[in-house]
Short mmCIF file of N, CA, C and O in Angstrom, two decimals:
data_model
loop_
_atom_site.label_atom_id
_atom_site.label_comp_id
_atom_site.label_asym_id
_atom_site.label_seq_id
_atom_site.Cartn_x
_atom_site.Cartn_y
_atom_site.Cartn_z
N UNK X 1 24.19 62.18 99.12
CA UNK X 1 24.63 61.77 97.80
C UNK X 1 23.72 60.94 97.10
O UNK X 1 23.33 59.90 97.64
N UNK X 2 23.20 61.39 96.02
CA UNK X 2 22.23 60.68 95.20
C UNK X 2 22.84 59.60 94.31
O UNK X 2 23.61 60.13 93.40
N UNK X 3 22.62 58.41 94.46
CA UNK X 3 23.25 57.37 93.60
C UNK X 3 22.99 57.60 92.12
O UNK X 3 23.71 57.33 91.24
N UNK X 4 21.71 58.10 91.90
CA UNK X 4 21.32 58.36 90.49
C UNK X 4 22.28 59.32 89.77
O UNK X 4 22.56 59.12 88.55
N UNK X 5 22.79 60.28 90.55
CA UNK X 5 23.69 61.25 89.92
C UNK X 5 25.08 60.61 89.54
O UNK X 5 25.69 60.82 88.67
N UNK X 6 25.54 59.60 90.50
CA UNK X 6 26.69 58.88 90.22
C UNK X 6 26.52 58.00 89.01
O UNK X 6 27.39 57.84 88.16
N UNK X 7 25.26 57.38 88.92
CA UNK X 7 25.15 56.49 87.62
C UNK X 7 25.13 57.37 86.41
O UNK X 7 25.56 56.94 85.36
N UNK X 8 24.50 58.62 86.55
CA UNK X 8 24.51 59.38 85.32
C UNK X 8 25.95 59.82 84.92
O UNK X 8 26.21 59.75 83.75
N UNK X 9 26.79 60.18 85.89
CA UNK X 9 28.09 60.56 85.59
C UNK X 9 28.87 59.27 85.06
O UNK X 9 29.70 59.52 84.06
N UNK X 10 28.56 58.12 85.51
CA UNK X 10 29.29 56.97 85.00
C UNK X 10 28.85 56.75 83.62
O UNK X 10 29.74 56.37 82.70
N UNK X 11 27.50 56.85 83.17
CA UNK X 11 27.13 56.67 81.89
C UNK X 11 27.75 57.69 80.98
O UNK X 11 28.08 57.44 79.78
N UNK X 12 27.83 58.98 81.46
CA UNK X 12 28.42 60.05 80.55
C UNK X 12 29.96 59.62 80.37
O UNK X 12 30.45 59.79 79.20
N UNK X 13 30.62 59.17 81.37
CA UNK X 13 31.97 58.74 81.14
C UNK X 13 32.13 57.67 80.07
O UNK X 13 32.90 57.65 79.30
N UNK X 14 31.20 56.65 80.17
CA UNK X 14 31.26 55.53 79.18
C UNK X 14 30.77 55.97 77.90
O UNK X 14 31.36 55.50 76.81
N UNK X 15 29.78 56.85 77.74
CA UNK X 15 29.19 56.99 76.35
C UNK X 15 29.72 58.33 75.71
O UNK X 15 29.63 58.38 74.50
N UNK X 16 30.29 59.21 76.54
CA UNK X 16 31.01 60.48 75.96
C UNK X 16 30.09 61.62 75.54
O UNK X 16 30.68 62.66 75.20
N UNK X 17 28.76 61.51 75.57
CA UNK X 17 27.94 62.64 75.26
C UNK X 17 26.64 62.53 75.84
O UNK X 17 26.09 61.55 76.03
N UNK X 18 25.99 63.79 75.94
CA UNK X 18 24.67 63.75 76.56
C UNK X 18 23.71 63.09 75.72
O UNK X 18 22.75 62.38 76.02
N UNK X 19 23.79 63.16 74.22
CA UNK X 19 22.91 62.59 73.43
C UNK X 19 22.95 60.95 73.55
O UNK X 19 21.92 60.39 73.50
N UNK X 20 24.17 60.53 73.70
CA UNK X 20 24.39 59.08 73.79
C UNK X 20 23.73 58.61 75.16
O UNK X 20 23.14 57.55 75.21
N UNK X 21 23.99 59.36 76.29
CA UNK X 21 23.39 59.05 77.49
C UNK X 21 21.86 59.01 77.44
O UNK X 21 21.29 58.06 77.95
N UNK X 22 21.32 60.07 76.84
CA UNK X 22 19.99 60.22 76.78
C UNK X 22 19.37 58.96 75.94
O UNK X 22 18.36 58.45 76.39
N UNK X 23 19.94 58.61 74.87
CA UNK X 23 19.43 57.45 74.06
C UNK X 23 19.51 56.22 74.85
O UNK X 23 18.54 55.38 74.81
N UNK X 24 20.59 55.91 75.57
CA UNK X 24 20.85 54.77 76.31
C UNK X 24 19.91 54.61 77.50
O UNK X 24 19.54 53.45 77.95
N UNK X 25 19.48 55.73 78.03
CA UNK X 25 18.73 55.68 79.36
C UNK X 25 17.40 56.13 79.06
O UNK X 25 16.53 56.27 79.98
N UNK X 26 16.95 56.21 77.82
CA UNK X 26 15.55 56.61 77.40
C UNK X 26 15.04 57.84 78.02
O UNK X 26 14.04 57.92 78.54
N UNK X 27 15.97 58.88 77.89
CA UNK X 27 15.53 60.28 78.38
C UNK X 27 15.82 61.21 77.20
O UNK X 27 16.44 60.88 76.17
N UNK X 28 15.35 62.47 77.35
CA UNK X 28 15.76 63.38 76.32
C UNK X 28 17.05 64.03 76.67
O UNK X 28 17.44 64.02 77.90
N UNK X 29 17.73 64.52 75.72
CA UNK X 29 19.05 65.29 76.15
C UNK X 29 18.79 66.33 77.07
O UNK X 29 19.66 66.69 78.03
N UNK X 30 17.75 67.06 76.93
CA UNK X 30 17.34 68.17 77.92
C UNK X 30 17.27 67.63 79.26
O UNK X 30 17.70 68.16 80.24
N UNK X 31 16.58 66.54 79.49
CA UNK X 31 16.49 65.90 80.80
C UNK X 31 17.83 65.54 81.38
O UNK X 31 18.08 65.68 82.60
N UNK X 32 18.64 65.00 80.58
CA UNK X 32 20.10 64.61 81.04
C UNK X 32 20.81 65.81 81.44
O UNK X 32 21.32 65.90 82.37
N UNK X 33 20.70 66.95 80.70
CA UNK X 33 21.30 68.20 80.93
C UNK X 33 20.89 68.73 82.34
O UNK X 33 21.63 69.24 83.13
N UNK X 34 19.53 68.68 82.51
CA UNK X 34 19.03 69.18 83.72
C UNK X 34 19.47 68.28 84.97
O UNK X 34 19.73 68.95 85.97
N UNK X 35 19.49 67.11 84.67
CA UNK X 35 20.06 66.30 85.88
C UNK X 35 21.55 66.48 86.17
O UNK X 35 22.06 66.46 87.25
N UNK X 36 22.31 66.87 85.07
CA UNK X 36 23.67 67.18 85.35
C UNK X 36 23.76 68.47 86.13
O UNK X 36 24.61 68.73 87.02
N UNK X 37 22.89 69.40 85.86
CA UNK X 37 22.85 70.76 86.53
C UNK X 37 22.47 70.41 88.03
O UNK X 37 23.08 71.05 89.04
N UNK X 38 21.48 69.62 88.28
CA UNK X 38 21.10 69.20 89.65
C UNK X 38 22.29 68.57 90.30
O UNK X 38 22.42 68.90 91.49
N UNK X 39 22.94 67.68 89.75
CA UNK X 39 24.12 67.03 90.24
C UNK X 39 25.16 68.02 90.66
O UNK X 39 25.80 67.93 91.78
N UNK X 40 25.39 69.04 89.74
CA UNK X 40 26.38 70.02 90.01
C UNK X 40 25.91 70.88 91.24
O UNK X 40 26.89 71.07 92.19
N UNK X 41 24.72 71.20 91.49
CA UNK X 41 24.20 71.91 92.66
C UNK X 41 24.45 70.98 93.96
O UNK X 41 24.81 71.50 94.94
N UNK X 42 24.09 69.68 93.74
CA UNK X 42 24.23 68.88 94.99
C UNK X 42 25.72 68.71 95.36
O UNK X 42 26.06 68.77 96.56
N UNK X 43 26.63 68.58 94.43
CA UNK X 43 28.02 68.29 94.81
C UNK X 43 28.83 69.67 95.12
O UNK X 43 29.82 69.62 95.69
N UNK X 44 28.23 70.71 94.49
CA UNK X 44 28.81 72.05 94.81
C UNK X 44 30.10 72.32 93.98
O UNK X 44 30.87 73.26 94.33
N UNK X 45 30.42 71.50 92.99
CA UNK X 45 31.67 71.78 92.14
C UNK X 45 31.19 71.50 90.68
O UNK X 45 30.23 70.63 90.37
N UNK X 46 31.89 72.09 89.61
CA UNK X 46 31.61 71.70 88.21
C UNK X 46 31.94 70.19 88.04
O UNK X 46 33.01 69.80 88.40
N UNK X 47 30.99 69.58 87.37
CA UNK X 47 31.18 68.08 87.02
C UNK X 47 31.45 67.98 85.54
O UNK X 47 32.14 66.89 85.22
N UNK X 48 31.21 68.86 84.72
CA UNK X 48 31.44 68.74 83.27
C UNK X 48 31.89 70.19 82.83
O UNK X 48 31.72 71.32 83.45
N UNK X 49 32.55 70.14 81.65
CA UNK X 49 33.10 71.47 81.15
C UNK X 49 32.99 71.43 79.60
O UNK X 49 32.85 70.23 79.01
N UNK X 50 32.81 72.48 78.93
CA UNK X 50 32.68 72.50 77.47
C UNK X 50 33.97 71.85 76.72
O UNK X 50 35.12 71.97 77.29
N UNK X 51 33.64 71.14 75.63
CA UNK X 51 34.83 70.52 74.92
C UNK X 51 34.34 70.57 73.52
O UNK X 51 33.54 69.80 73.14
N UNK X 52 34.83 71.49 72.69
CA UNK X 52 34.38 71.61 71.34
C UNK X 52 32.87 71.84 71.37
O UNK X 52 32.39 72.75 71.95
N UNK X 53 32.07 70.98 70.61
CA UNK X 53 30.66 71.25 70.66
C UNK X 53 29.96 70.41 71.66
O UNK X 53 28.76 70.37 71.73
N UNK X 54 30.65 69.72 72.42
CA UNK X 54 30.17 68.82 73.55
C UNK X 54 30.65 69.18 74.85
O UNK X 54 31.03 70.38 75.14
N UNK X 55 30.67 68.20 75.79
CA UNK X 55 31.19 68.46 77.17
C UNK X 55 32.04 67.25 77.54
O UNK X 55 32.07 66.21 76.78
N UNK X 56 32.80 67.43 78.52
CA UNK X 56 33.49 66.38 79.06
C UNK X 56 33.64 66.47 80.60
O UNK X 56 33.32 67.58 81.08
N UNK X 57 33.90 65.37 81.39
CA UNK X 57 33.83 65.35 82.72
C UNK X 57 35.05 66.14 83.22
O UNK X 57 36.11 65.94 82.66
N UNK X 58 34.88 66.93 84.30
CA UNK X 58 36.00 67.52 85.04
C UNK X 58 36.67 66.41 85.91
O UNK X 58 36.25 65.27 85.97
N UNK X 59 37.74 66.81 86.56
CA UNK X 59 38.48 65.89 87.48
C UNK X 59 37.39 65.30 88.49
O UNK X 59 37.37 64.04 88.88
N UNK X 60 36.65 66.20 89.12
CA UNK X 60 35.46 65.87 90.03
C UNK X 60 34.62 64.93 89.41
O UNK X 60 34.10 63.91 90.04
N UNK X 61 34.17 65.25 88.17
CA UNK X 61 33.19 64.41 87.49
C UNK X 61 33.80 62.99 87.21
O UNK X 61 32.97 61.98 87.36
N UNK X 62 34.97 62.82 86.81
CA UNK X 62 35.58 61.64 86.66
C UNK X 62 35.76 60.64 87.97
O UNK X 62 35.42 59.55 87.94
N UNK X 63 35.94 61.46 88.93
CA UNK X 63 36.15 60.76 90.26
C UNK X 63 34.74 60.22 90.70
O UNK X 63 34.69 59.05 91.02
N UNK X 64 33.73 61.01 90.56
CA UNK X 64 32.39 60.55 90.95
C UNK X 64 31.86 59.54 89.94
O UNK X 64 31.07 58.62 90.31
N UNK X 65 32.29 59.53 88.67
CA UNK X 65 31.78 58.60 87.62
C UNK X 65 32.47 57.19 88.04
O UNK X 65 31.75 56.18 87.85
N UNK X 66 33.65 57.20 88.43
CA UNK X 66 34.33 56.01 88.83
C UNK X 66 33.64 55.39 90.02
O UNK X 66 33.37 54.27 90.20
N UNK X 67 33.36 56.32 90.93
CA UNK X 67 32.58 55.87 92.17
C UNK X 67 31.23 55.32 91.83
O UNK X 67 30.71 54.29 92.45
N UNK X 68 30.56 55.81 90.85
CA UNK X 68 29.31 55.25 90.30
C UNK X 68 29.52 53.90 89.70
O UNK X 68 28.53 53.06 89.93
N UNK X 69 30.49 53.65 89.04
CA UNK X 69 30.79 52.28 88.60
C UNK X 69 31.00 51.31 89.74
O UNK X 69 30.52 50.22 89.73
N UNK X 70 31.77 51.77 90.83
CA UNK X 70 31.93 50.93 91.97
C UNK X 70 30.56 50.68 92.64
O UNK X 70 30.26 49.60 93.11
N UNK X 71 29.85 51.70 92.81
CA UNK X 71 28.41 51.43 93.60
C UNK X 71 27.58 50.51 92.68
O UNK X 71 27.01 49.63 93.32
N UNK X 72 27.60 50.70 91.36
CA UNK X 72 26.75 49.70 90.59
C UNK X 72 27.23 48.37 90.64
O UNK X 72 26.42 47.27 90.71
N UNK X 73 28.60 48.21 90.67
CA UNK X 73 29.12 46.78 90.93
C UNK X 73 28.76 46.08 92.19
O UNK X 73 28.28 45.05 92.32
N UNK X 74 28.97 46.98 93.36
CA UNK X 74 28.53 46.44 94.67
C UNK X 74 26.99 46.19 94.73
O UNK X 74 26.68 45.10 95.26
N UNK X 75 26.15 47.09 94.13
CA UNK X 75 24.80 46.79 94.14
C UNK X 75 24.37 45.50 93.42
O UNK X 75 23.54 44.78 93.97
N UNK X 76 25.00 45.30 92.38
CA UNK X 76 24.86 44.03 91.65
C UNK X 76 25.21 42.73 92.41
O UNK X 76 24.64 41.70 92.39
N UNK X 77 26.32 42.91 93.14
CA UNK X 77 26.81 41.78 93.83
C UNK X 77 25.91 41.52 95.06
O UNK X 77 25.56 40.47 95.44
N UNK X 78 25.35 42.61 95.67
CA UNK X 78 24.43 42.39 96.87
C UNK X 78 23.15 41.79 96.29
O UNK X 78 22.56 40.85 96.88
N UNK X 79 22.67 42.08 95.14
CA UNK X 79 21.48 41.69 94.62
C UNK X 79 21.58 40.23 94.42
O UNK X 79 20.84 39.43 94.58
N UNK X 80 22.70 39.78 93.68
CA UNK X 80 23.09 38.44 93.32
C UNK X 80 23.13 37.52 94.69
O UNK X 80 22.57 36.46 94.58
N UNK X 81 23.71 38.06 95.67
CA UNK X 81 23.82 37.37 96.92
C UNK X 81 22.38 37.19 97.52
O UNK X 81 22.03 36.09 98.03
N UNK X 82 21.61 38.21 97.54
CA UNK X 82 20.27 38.16 98.03
C UNK X 82 19.38 37.15 97.20
O UNK X 82 18.57 36.41 97.86
N UNK X 83 19.58 37.24 95.89
CA UNK X 83 18.78 36.41 95.07
C UNK X 83 19.14 34.87 95.51
O UNK X 83 18.24 34.08 95.46
N UNK X 84 20.42 34.63 95.72
CA UNK X 84 20.83 33.27 96.00
C UNK X 84 20.32 32.92 97.27
O UNK X 84 19.85 31.82 97.51
N UNK X 85 20.31 33.82 98.27
CA UNK X 85 19.82 33.58 99.56
C UNK X 85 18.30 33.03 99.49
O UNK X 85 17.82 32.14 100.11
N UNK X 86 17.61 33.87 98.59
CA UNK X 86 16.13 33.49 98.48
C UNK X 86 15.91 32.36 97.54
O UNK X 86 14.71 31.92 97.34
N UNK X 87 16.97 31.84 97.14
CA UNK X 87 16.86 30.64 96.23
C UNK X 87 16.41 30.97 94.78
O UNK X 87 15.82 30.08 94.04
N UNK X 88 16.61 32.15 94.36
CA UNK X 88 16.40 32.59 92.98
C UNK X 88 17.62 33.10 92.34
O UNK X 88 17.79 34.38 92.12
N UNK X 89 18.56 32.23 92.04
CA UNK X 89 19.75 32.85 91.27
C UNK X 89 19.54 33.40 89.96
O UNK X 89 18.51 32.89 89.19
N UNK X 90 20.16 34.47 89.77
CA UNK X 90 19.92 35.11 88.47
C UNK X 90 21.26 35.67 87.91
O UNK X 90 22.16 35.73 88.72
N UNK X 91 21.30 36.04 86.71
CA UNK X 91 22.56 36.62 86.13
C UNK X 91 22.55 36.54 84.63
O UNK X 91 21.58 36.15 84.06
N UNK X 92 23.66 36.84 84.03
CA UNK X 92 23.83 36.83 82.71
C UNK X 92 24.55 35.62 82.23
O UNK X 92 25.67 35.30 82.76
N UNK X 93 23.93 35.01 81.20
CA UNK X 93 24.53 33.74 80.71
C UNK X 93 24.92 34.01 79.32
O UNK X 93 24.13 34.51 78.45
N UNK X 94 26.15 33.64 78.88
CA UNK X 94 26.59 33.92 77.53
C UNK X 94 26.97 32.54 76.88
O UNK X 94 27.63 31.72 77.61
N UNK X 95 26.73 32.31 75.75
CA UNK X 95 27.03 31.09 75.05
C UNK X 95 28.00 31.42 73.92
O UNK X 95 27.88 32.32 73.15
#
């Protein structure tokens, strides 16, 4: 299972369109579509379906998008703990 595919599906769930995902991730819409096709082949089930002029996640796509958010959260926690271990705390500060 490729974590990048989970991240892509999570981005699509959050942003709602291939164009928005492409802009946010500095890719072309064509590249995003190609990665969605690759993810579909990897998982062996449809992950998106047509909706009007766009697409939406299938039930499998939504499940994997949620898993992608969980994976991103856990990776961020591990990175923060490791940075703290090395004496290099980092994070987002809001004023």
